[in-house]
CSV table of C-alpha atoms in Angstrom, one decimal:
chain,number,residue,atom,x,y,z
A,27,MET,CA,-12.0,-0.1,35.0
A,28,ALA,CA,-9.3,1.7,33.0
A,29,ALA,CA,-10.0,5.3,32.1
A,30,VAL,CA,-9.1,7.4,29.1
A,31,VAL,CA,-8.0,11.0,29.6
A,32,GLU,CA,-9.5,13.6,27.4
A,33,CYS,CA,-7.4,16.6,26.7
A,34,LYS,CA,-9.4,19.5,25.2
A,35,VAL,CA,-8.6,23.1,24.2
A,36,GLY,CA,-10.8,25.8,22.6
A,37,VAL,CA,-9.9,27.0,19.1
A,38,ALA,CA,-10.8,30.1,17.3
A,39,PRO,CA,-13.4,29.0,14.6
A,40,ASP,CA,-11.5,30.9,11.8
A,41,ALA,CA,-8.3,29.0,12.7
A,42,VAL,CA,-9.8,25.5,12.4
A,43,ALA,CA,-8.4,24.9,8.9
A,44,ALA,CA,-4.9,26.0,10.0
A,45,VAL,CA,-5.0,23.8,13.1
A,46,GLU,CA,-6.1,20.8,10.9
A,47,GLU,CA,-3.2,21.3,8.5
A,48,THR,CA,-0.7,21.5,11.4
A,49,MET,CA,-2.1,18.3,13.0
A,50,ALA,CA,-1.9,16.5,9.6
A,51,ALA,CA,1.7,17.5,9.2
A,52,LEU,CA,2.5,16.1,12.7
A,53,GLU,CA,0.8,12.8,11.8
A,54,GLU,CA,-0.6,12.4,15.3
A,55,PRO,CA,-3.7,10.2,15.1
A,56,ARG,CA,-4.9,10.9,18.7
A,57,TRP,CA,-5.9,14.5,18.0
A,58,MET,CA,-9.0,15.7,16.3
A,59,VAL,CA,-10.9,19.0,15.8
A,60,LEU,CA,-14.5,19.2,17.0
A,61,GLU,CA,-16.8,21.9,15.8
A,62,ASP,CA,-20.2,23.0,17.1
A,63,ARG,CA,-21.3,25.0,14.1
A,64,PRO,CA,-24.6,26.3,15.5
A,65,SER,CA,-22.8,28.0,18.4
A,66,GLY,CA,-19.7,28.8,16.3
A,67,ARG,CA,-17.3,27.0,18.8
A,68,ALA,CA,-14.5,24.6,18.1
A,69,TRP,CA,-12.0,22.6,20.1
A,70,VAL,CA,-8.9,20.5,19.7
A,71,ALA,CA,-9.4,17.2,21.5
A,72,GLY,CA,-7.1,14.2,22.1
A,73,TYR,CA,-7.5,11.0,24.0
A,74,PHE,CA,-4.7,9.3,26.0
A,75,ASP,CA,-4.1,6.6,28.6
A,76,SER,CA,-2.8,8.9,31.3
A,77,ARG,CA,-2.6,12.6,32.4
A,78,ILE,CA,1.1,12.5,31.9
A,79,ALA,CA,0.8,11.3,28.3
A,80,ALA,CA,-2.0,13.8,27.6
A,81,THR,CA,0.1,16.7,29.0
A,82,ALA,CA,3.2,15.7,27.1
A,83,ALA,CA,1.2,15.4,23.8
A,84,TRP,CA,-0.4,18.8,24.3
A,85,ARG,CA,3.0,20.4,24.9
A,86,ARG,CA,4.3,19.0,21.5
A,87,LEU,CA,1.1,20.1,19.7
A,88,ALA,CA,1.0,23.5,21.3
A,89,ALA,CA,4.6,24.2,20.3
A,90,ALA,CA,3.5,23.8,16.6
A,91,LEU,CA,0.4,26.0,16.9
A,92,ASP,CA,0.2,29.7,16.6
A,93,PRO,CA,-1.0,31.0,20.0
A,94,ALA,CA,-3.4,33.4,18.3
A,95,TRP,CA,-5.4,30.3,17.1
A,96,LEU,CA,-6.2,29.5,20.7
A,97,ALA,CA,-6.7,33.1,21.9
A,98,LEU,CA,-10.5,33.1,21.3
A,99,GLY,CA,-10.6,36.9,20.9
A,100,GLU,CA,-8.2,37.6,23.8
A,101,ALA,CA,-4.5,38.5,23.7
A,102,PRO,CA,-2.4,35.4,23.0
A,103,ARG,CA,-1.3,33.7,26.2
A,104,PRO,CA,-0.2,30.2,27.3
A,105,VAL,CA,-3.3,28.0,27.3
A,106,LYS,CA,-3.9,25.3,29.9
A,107,PRO,CA,-5.9,22.3,28.5
A,108,GLU,CA,-8.9,20.9,30.2
A,109,LEU,CA,-8.2,17.3,31.3
A,110,ARG,CA,-10.9,14.9,32.4
A,111,GLU,CA,-11.1,11.1,32.8
A,112,LEU,CA,-13.6,9.1,30.9
A,113,PRO,CA,-14.4,5.5,31.7
A,114,GLU,CA,-13.0,3.4,28.9
A,115,ALA,CA,-16.4,1.9,28.2
A,116,ASP,CA,-17.8,5.4,27.7
A,117,TRP,CA,-14.9,6.4,25.4
A,118,ARG,CA,-15.2,3.3,23.3
A,119,GLU,CA,-18.9,3.6,22.8
A,120,SER,CA,-18.7,7.2,21.9
A,121,TYR,CA,-16.0,6.5,19.3
A,122,LYS,CA,-17.9,3.6,17.8
A,123,ALA,CA,-20.8,6.0,17.1
A,124,HIS,CA,-18.9,8.0,14.5
A,125,PHE,CA,-16.3,5.6,13.1
A,126,LYS,CA,-17.7,3.4,10.4
A,127,ALA,CA,-16.1,0.9,8.0
A,128,TRP,CA,-15.0,2.3,4.6
A,129,ARG,CA,-13.6,0.7,1.5
A,130,CYS,CA,-11.8,1.4,-1.7
A,131,GLY,CA,-12.1,-1.3,-4.4
A,132,ARG,CA,-11.5,-4.7,-2.8
A,133,LEU,CA,-9.8,-3.4,0.4
A,134,HIS,CA,-11.9,-2.5,3.4
A,135,TRP,CA,-10.8,-0.6,6.5
A,136,VAL,CA,-13.0,-1.9,9.4
A,137,PRO,CA,-13.1,-1.1,13.1
A,138,VAL,CA,-11.9,-4.1,15.1
A,139,TRP,CA,-15.1,-4.3,17.2
A,140,GLU,CA,-16.9,-5.3,13.9
A,141,ARG,CA,-14.5,-8.2,13.3
A,142,GLU,CA,-16.9,-10.9,14.2
A,143,THR,CA,-19.9,-9.5,12.3
A,144,TYR,CA,-18.5,-7.7,9.2
A,145,ARG,CA,-18.9,-9.5,5.9
A,146,LEU,CA,-16.6,-9.2,2.9
A,147,PRO,CA,-17.4,-9.9,-0.7
A,148,PRO,CA,-15.5,-12.9,-2.2
A,149,GLY,CA,-11.9,-11.9,-3.0
A,150,ASP,CA,-11.9,-8.7,-0.8
A,151,GLU,CA,-9.5,-8.1,2.1
A,152,ALA,CA,-9.9,-6.2,5.4
A,153,VAL,CA,-7.6,-4.1,7.5
A,154,TRP,CA,-8.7,-4.1,11.1
A,155,LEU,CA,-8.4,-0.8,12.9
A,156,ASP,CA,-8.4,0.0,16.6
A,157,PRO,CA,-8.5,3.8,16.2
A,158,GLY,CA,-9.4,4.7,19.8
A,159,MET,CA,-5.9,5.1,21.1
A,160,ALA,CA,-3.2,4.4,18.6
A,161,PHE,CA,-4.3,3.5,15.0
A,162,GLY,CA,-5.5,6.3,12.8
A,163,THR,CA,-8.9,5.8,11.1
A,164,GLY,CA,-7.6,6.5,7.6
A,165,ASN,CA,-10.3,9.1,7.3
A,166,HIS,CA,-8.0,12.0,6.6
A,167,GLU,CA,-7.8,13.0,2.9
A,168,THR,CA,-4.1,12.5,2.6
A,169,THR,CA,-4.3,8.9,3.8
A,170,ARG,CA,-7.3,8.2,1.6
A,171,LEU,CA,-5.5,9.4,-1.4
A,172,CYS,CA,-2.7,7.0,-0.7
A,173,CYS,CA,-5.0,4.1,0.0
A,174,GLU,CA,-6.8,4.6,-3.4
A,175,ARG,CA,-3.4,4.6,-5.2
A,176,LEU,CA,-2.4,1.5,-3.3
A,177,VAL,CA,-5.5,-0.4,-4.4
A,178,ALA,CA,-5.1,0.9,-8.0
A,179,PHE,CA,-1.5,-0.3,-8.0
A,180,ALA,CA,-2.5,-3.8,-6.9
A,181,THR,CA,-5.2,-3.8,-9.6
A,182,GLN,CA,-2.9,-2.5,-12.3
A,183,PHE,CA,-0.2,-5.0,-11.5
A,184,ARG,CA,-2.8,-7.8,-11.3
A,185,ILE,CA,-1.9,-9.0,-7.9
A,186,ARG,CA,-4.3,-11.9,-7.2
A,187,GLY,CA,-3.1,-14.6,-4.9
A,188,SER,CA,-0.1,-16.2,-6.6
A,189,GLU,CA,-0.2,-14.2,-9.9
A,190,PHE,CA,2.0,-11.2,-10.6
A,191,ARG,CA,2.4,-9.5,-13.9
A,192,ILE,CA,4.3,-6.3,-14.5
A,193,GLY,CA,3.7,-4.2,-17.6
A,194,GLY,CA,0.5,-4.1,-19.7
A,195,ASN,CA,-1.5,-1.0,-20.4
A,196,ASP,CA,-0.9,1.7,-17.8
A,197,PRO,CA,-3.7,4.2,-17.5
A,198,GLU,CA,-3.0,7.6,-19.0
A,199,PRO,CA,-2.3,10.3,-16.4
A,200,GLY,CA,-5.5,11.7,-15.0
A,201,THR,CA,-7.6,8.7,-16.0
A,202,LEU,CA,-7.6,6.8,-12.8
A,203,THR,CA,-11.1,6.2,-11.4
A,204,SER,CA,-12.1,5.8,-7.8
A,205,THR,CA,-14.4,3.4,-6.1
A,206,LEU,CA,-13.8,5.1,-2.7
A,207,SER,CA,-16.7,4.7,-0.2
A,208,HIS,CA,-17.0,7.6,2.2
A,209,PRO,CA,-18.5,6.9,5.6
A,210,LYS,CA,-21.6,8.6,6.9
A,211,VAL,CA,-20.3,10.6,9.9
A,212,GLU,CA,-22.6,10.7,12.8
A,213,SER,CA,-22.1,12.8,15.9
A,214,ALA,CA,-20.6,11.1,18.9
A,215,VAL,CA,-20.7,14.1,21.2
A,216,PRO,CA,-23.8,15.8,22.6
A,217,GLY,CA,-24.6,19.0,20.8
A,218,GLY,CA,-23.9,17.7,17.3
A,219,LEU,CA,-20.1,17.9,17.4
A,220,GLU,CA,-18.2,15.9,14.9
A,221,PRO,CA,-14.5,15.6,13.9
A,222,SER,CA,-14.1,18.2,11.2
A,223,SER,CA,-11.1,16.4,9.7
A,224,VAL,CA,-13.5,13.7,8.4
A,225,LYS,CA,-14.8,15.4,5.2
A,226,LYS,CA,-16.5,14.3,2.0
A,227,PRO,CA,-14.5,15.1,-1.1
A,228,ALA,CA,-15.5,18.1,-3.2
A,229,GLY,CA,-15.3,17.9,-7.0
A,230,MET,CA,-13.3,14.7,-7.2
A,231,ALA,CA,-13.8,13.1,-10.6
A,232,GLY,CA,-14.7,9.5,-10.6
A,233,SER,CA,-15.5,9.2,-6.9
A,234,THR,CA,-18.7,7.5,-5.7
A,235,SER,CA,-20.4,7.4,-2.4
A,236,VAL,CA,-21.6,4.0,-1.3
A,237,SER,CA,-23.9,3.7,1.7
A,238,GLY,CA,-23.1,0.1,2.7
A,239,VAL,CA,-21.6,-3.3,1.9
A,240,ILE,CA,-23.7,-6.3,1.1
A,241,PRO,CA,-22.9,-9.1,3.5
A,242,THR,CA,-21.7,-12.2,1.6
A,243,GLU,CA,-18.7,-13.9,3.1
A,244,PRO,CA,-17.3,-13.8,6.6
A,245,ALA,CA,-14.2,-11.7,7.2
A,246,THR,CA,-11.1,-13.5,8.2
A,247,LEU,CA,-7.7,-12.6,9.6
A,248,THR,CA,-5.9,-14.8,7.0
A,249,PRO,CA,-3.9,-12.5,4.7
A,250,GLU,CA,-4.0,-13.0,1.0
A,251,PRO,CA,-1.2,-15.4,-0.1
A,252,ARG,CA,2.0,-13.6,-1.0
A,253,THR,CA,2.8,-13.4,-4.7
A,254,LEU,CA,5.5,-15.8,-5.9
A,255,ASN,CA,7.4,-12.9,-7.5
A,256,PRO,CA,8.3,-10.2,-4.9
A,257,VAL,CA,6.5,-6.9,-5.1
A,258,PRO,CA,8.5,-4.7,-2.7
A,259,VAL,CA,6.8,-1.8,-1.0
A,260,ILE,CA,8.3,1.0,1.0
A,261,ASP,CA,6.2,3.2,3.3
A,262,ALA,CA,8.3,6.3,4.1
A,263,GLY,CA,7.0,8.1,7.2
A,264,CYS,CA,4.7,5.2,8.1
A,265,GLY,CA,3.0,6.8,11.2
A,266,SER,CA,0.8,4.1,12.7
A,267,GLY,CA,1.4,1.7,9.8
A,268,ILE,CA,-1.9,1.8,8.0
A,269,LEU,CA,-0.5,2.0,4.5
A,270,ALA,CA,2.2,-0.7,5.0
A,271,ILE,CA,-0.3,-3.0,6.6
A,272,SER,CA,-2.8,-2.4,3.8
A,273,ALA,CA,-0.1,-3.3,1.3
A,274,ALA,CA,0.5,-6.6,3.0
A,275,ARG,CA,-3.2,-7.4,3.2
A,276,LEU,CA,-3.4,-6.9,-0.5
A,277,GLY,CA,-0.7,-9.6,-1.0
A,278,LEU,CA,2.2,-7.3,-1.7
A,279,GLY,CA,5.6,-7.9,-0.2
A,280,PRO,CA,8.1,-7.7,1.2
A,281,VAL,CA,6.9,-4.5,2.8
A,282,VAL,CA,9.0,-2.1,4.9
A,283,GLY,CA,8.0,1.0,6.8
A,284,PHE,CA,10.0,3.6,8.7
A,285,ASP,CA,9.4,6.7,10.8
A,286,ASN,CA,11.6,9.0,12.8
A,287,ASP,CA,9.3,8.5,15.9
A,288,PRO,CA,10.2,5.3,17.9
A,289,ASP,CA,6.7,5.3,19.4
A,290,ALA,CA,5.1,5.3,16.0
A,291,ILE,CA,7.2,2.2,15.1
A,292,GLN,CA,6.0,0.4,18.2
A,293,VAL,CA,2.4,1.2,17.4
A,294,SER,CA,2.9,0.1,13.8
A,295,ARG,CA,4.2,-3.3,15.0
A,296,GLU,CA,1.3,-3.8,17.3
A,297,ASN,CA,-1.1,-2.9,14.5
A,298,ALA,CA,0.6,-5.4,12.2
A,299,ALA,CA,0.1,-8.1,14.8
A,300,LEU,CA,-3.6,-7.1,15.1
A,301,ASN,CA,-3.9,-7.8,11.3
A,302,GLY,CA,-1.8,-11.0,11.2
A,303,VAL,CA,0.9,-9.6,9.0
A,304,GLU,CA,3.7,-9.0,11.6
A,305,ASP,CA,5.9,-11.5,9.8
A,306,ARG,CA,5.4,-9.8,6.4
A,307,VAL,CA,6.0,-6.1,7.3
A,308,GLU,CA,9.3,-4.8,8.7
A,309,PHE,CA,9.1,-1.5,10.7
A,310,PHE,CA,12.1,0.4,11.8
A,311,THR,CA,13.1,3.8,13.1
A,312,GLY,CA,14.7,5.9,10.4
A,313,GLU,CA,14.9,9.3,8.7
A,314,LEU,CA,14.8,10.6,5.2
A,315,PRO,CA,17.0,9.8,3.3
A,316,SER,CA,18.8,7.2,5.5
A,317,GLY,CA,15.7,5.0,5.7
A,318,LEU,CA,15.8,4.6,1.9
A,319,ALA,CA,19.5,3.8,1.8
A,320,GLY,CA,20.2,0.6,-0.2
A,321,ARG,CA,16.5,0.0,-0.8
A,322,GLN,CA,14.4,0.0,-3.9
A,323,ALA,CA,10.8,-1.0,-4.3
A,324,THR,CA,8.1,-1.4,-7.0
A,325,LEU,CA,5.8,0.9,-4.9
A,326,VAL,CA,7.1,3.7,-2.8
A,327,LEU,CA,4.5,5.6,-0.6
A,328,ALA,CA,5.3,8.9,1.1
A,329,ASN,CA,2.5,10.6,3.0
A,330,ILE,CA,4.6,13.4,4.4
A,331,GLN,CA,4.3,17.2,4.3
A,332,ALA,CA,5.2,18.9,1.1
A,333,ASP,CA,8.4,20.7,2.2
A,334,VAL,CA,9.9,17.4,3.4
A,335,LEU,CA,8.9,15.7,0.1
A,336,ARG,CA,10.5,18.5,-1.9
A,337,ALA,CA,13.7,18.4,0.1
A,338,PHE,CA,14.2,14.7,-0.5
A,339,ALA,CA,12.9,14.4,-4.0
A,340,PRO,CA,16.1,12.8,-5.5
A,341,SER,CA,16.2,10.2,-2.7
A,342,LEU,CA,12.5,9.2,-3.1
A,343,VAL,CA,12.8,9.0,-6.9
A,344,GLY,CA,16.0,6.9,-6.5
A,345,ALA,CA,14.1,4.3,-4.4
A,346,VAL,CA,11.7,3.4,-7.2
A,347,ALA,CA,12.5,0.3,-9.2
A,348,PRO,CA,12.1,0.2,-13.0
A,349,GLY,CA,8.3,0.0,-13.8
A,350,GLY,CA,7.4,1.1,-10.3
A,351,TRP,CA,5.3,3.9,-8.8
A,352,LEU,CA,6.1,6.7,-6.5
A,353,VAL,CA,3.0,7.9,-4.6
A,354,LEU,CA,3.2,11.2,-2.7
A,355,SER,CA,0.6,12.7,-0.4
A,356,GLY,CA,0.4,15.2,2.5
A,357,ILE,CA,0.4,18.0,-0.1
A,358,LEU,CA,-1.9,20.9,0.2
A,359,ALA,CA,-3.6,21.7,-3.2
A,360,GLY,CA,-1.9,25.1,-3.3
A,361,GLU,CA,1.5,23.4,-2.9
A,362,LEU,CA,1.0,20.9,-5.7
A,363,ALA,CA,2.6,22.9,-8.5
A,364,ALA,CA,5.8,23.3,-6.6
A,365,VAL,CA,6.0,19.6,-5.7
A,366,GLN,CA,5.3,18.7,-9.3
A,367,ALA,CA,8.2,21.0,-10.4
A,368,ASP,CA,10.7,19.5,-8.0
A,369,PHE,CA,9.8,15.9,-8.8
A,370,GLY,CA,9.6,16.6,-12.5
A,371,ALA,CA,13.2,17.8,-12.4
A,372,ALA,CA,14.3,14.8,-10.3
A,373,ALA,CA,12.5,12.3,-12.5
A,374,PRO,CA,12.5,13.6,-16.1
A,375,GLY,CA,10.4,11.6,-18.5
A,376,TRP,CA,8.4,9.8,-15.8
A,377,LYS,CA,4.6,9.7,-16.3
A,378,THR,CA,2.8,11.8,-13.7
A,379,ASP,CA,-0.8,12.5,-12.6
A,380,SER,CA,-2.4,14.0,-9.6
A,381,ARG,CA,-5.8,14.3,-7.9
A,382,VAL,CA,-7.3,16.7,-5.4
A,383,LEU,CA,-9.5,15.7,-2.5
A,384,GLY,CA,-10.9,18.5,-0.4
A,385,GLU,CA,-7.9,20.8,0.5
A,386,TRP,CA,-5.3,18.1,-0.3
A,387,ALA,CA,-3.6,16.6,-3.3
A,388,ASP,CA,-1.5,13.6,-4.3
A,389,LEU,CA,1.1,13.0,-7.0
A,390,ARG,CA,1.9,9.8,-8.8
A,391,LEU,CA,5.0,9.3,-10.8
A,392,VAL,CA,5.6,6.1,-12.8
A,393,ARG,CA,9.1,5.0,-13.8
A,394,ALA,CA,9.5,3.3,-17.2
A,395,ALA,CA,10.0,-0.5,-17.1
A,396,ALA,CA,13.4,-1.9,-17.8
A,397,ALA,CA,14.1,-2.8,-21.4
A,398,GLY,CA,12.7,-6.2,-22.2
A,399,ALA,CA,10.4,-6.3,-19.2
A,400,GLY,CA,6.9,-7.4,-20.2
A,401,ALA,CA,3.7,-8.8,-18.8
A,402,ARG,CA,4.2,-12.4,-17.7
A,403,PRO,CA,2.4,-14.6,-15.2
A,404,VAL,CA,4.3,-16.3,-12.5
A,405,ARG,CA,3.9,-20.1,-12.9
């Protein structure tokens, strides 16, 4: 039976937040931080399909970490990770214990092992996740902020099967409400350890916590029919593809996603196939701004660290079609003002609003519709 290699390194407890921020910026879904609060201990842990892959991934992560974060009270020095093989069955069962389905509005993110039993309310859609090795869970605050915006976009633009209208009454900045469901996180590791990057929001207006979903209709892998009018979506820095795939499951399209990591693109394509949307999402290797060249979309998503967003603000703004949205995440709350200033200068007159979830923030910019564009159904 195949084994999974666990790569684990101790972390100074007071450095946990800094380590989490660094991992979020790297967009590597295989790493997590485990904390044992009673003992005051913490670890970085990752799970890989071989010792070679684990060692290579650790070298990349370690290069981005301050050695003092791993010193544990001693003088900083090179740290050798602890590697151990876990039978695949043990790994899968332990992961299932703490990863639960979650939802925002009519879109649900569901672990693939629940595909045969999970039930969706009529009209809802599911994105199937296999987070054990390649697909992120979507639990990080930056991803959740983007997912909420994506569902709000589909609702605002009235995407329902074959109907698409653009225009209508746009909510005033700061008035968007959330129907995000936050999962109950249960420990999957002896001693009460849990991934500290899975956090409930603090002080987020309009958010609600829902304990479960009432079974009504069986889930299906059939995507919602594409709208007759195209609703283009760009996912810049797509990582494992969760946002682009979610857009396709909501009936948006055409959808493109790009990332500068060829491995991420391969993973994204595999995840699109898992969700039956491989013919509706195009993934390609690209950088900012070249990945945006010659492209414009009604929805542009960019979950990327703040300094990169700021550096390419004009290119991101230029990729938004008239009447469209630009949704930015990957922004620490303390960085929000600087990001707002740069994008305000790049997009004068655009409507903006932002929200904070935990330590992270997002920013939405809305471009005015072209003259004469109004709400109309597609017949």
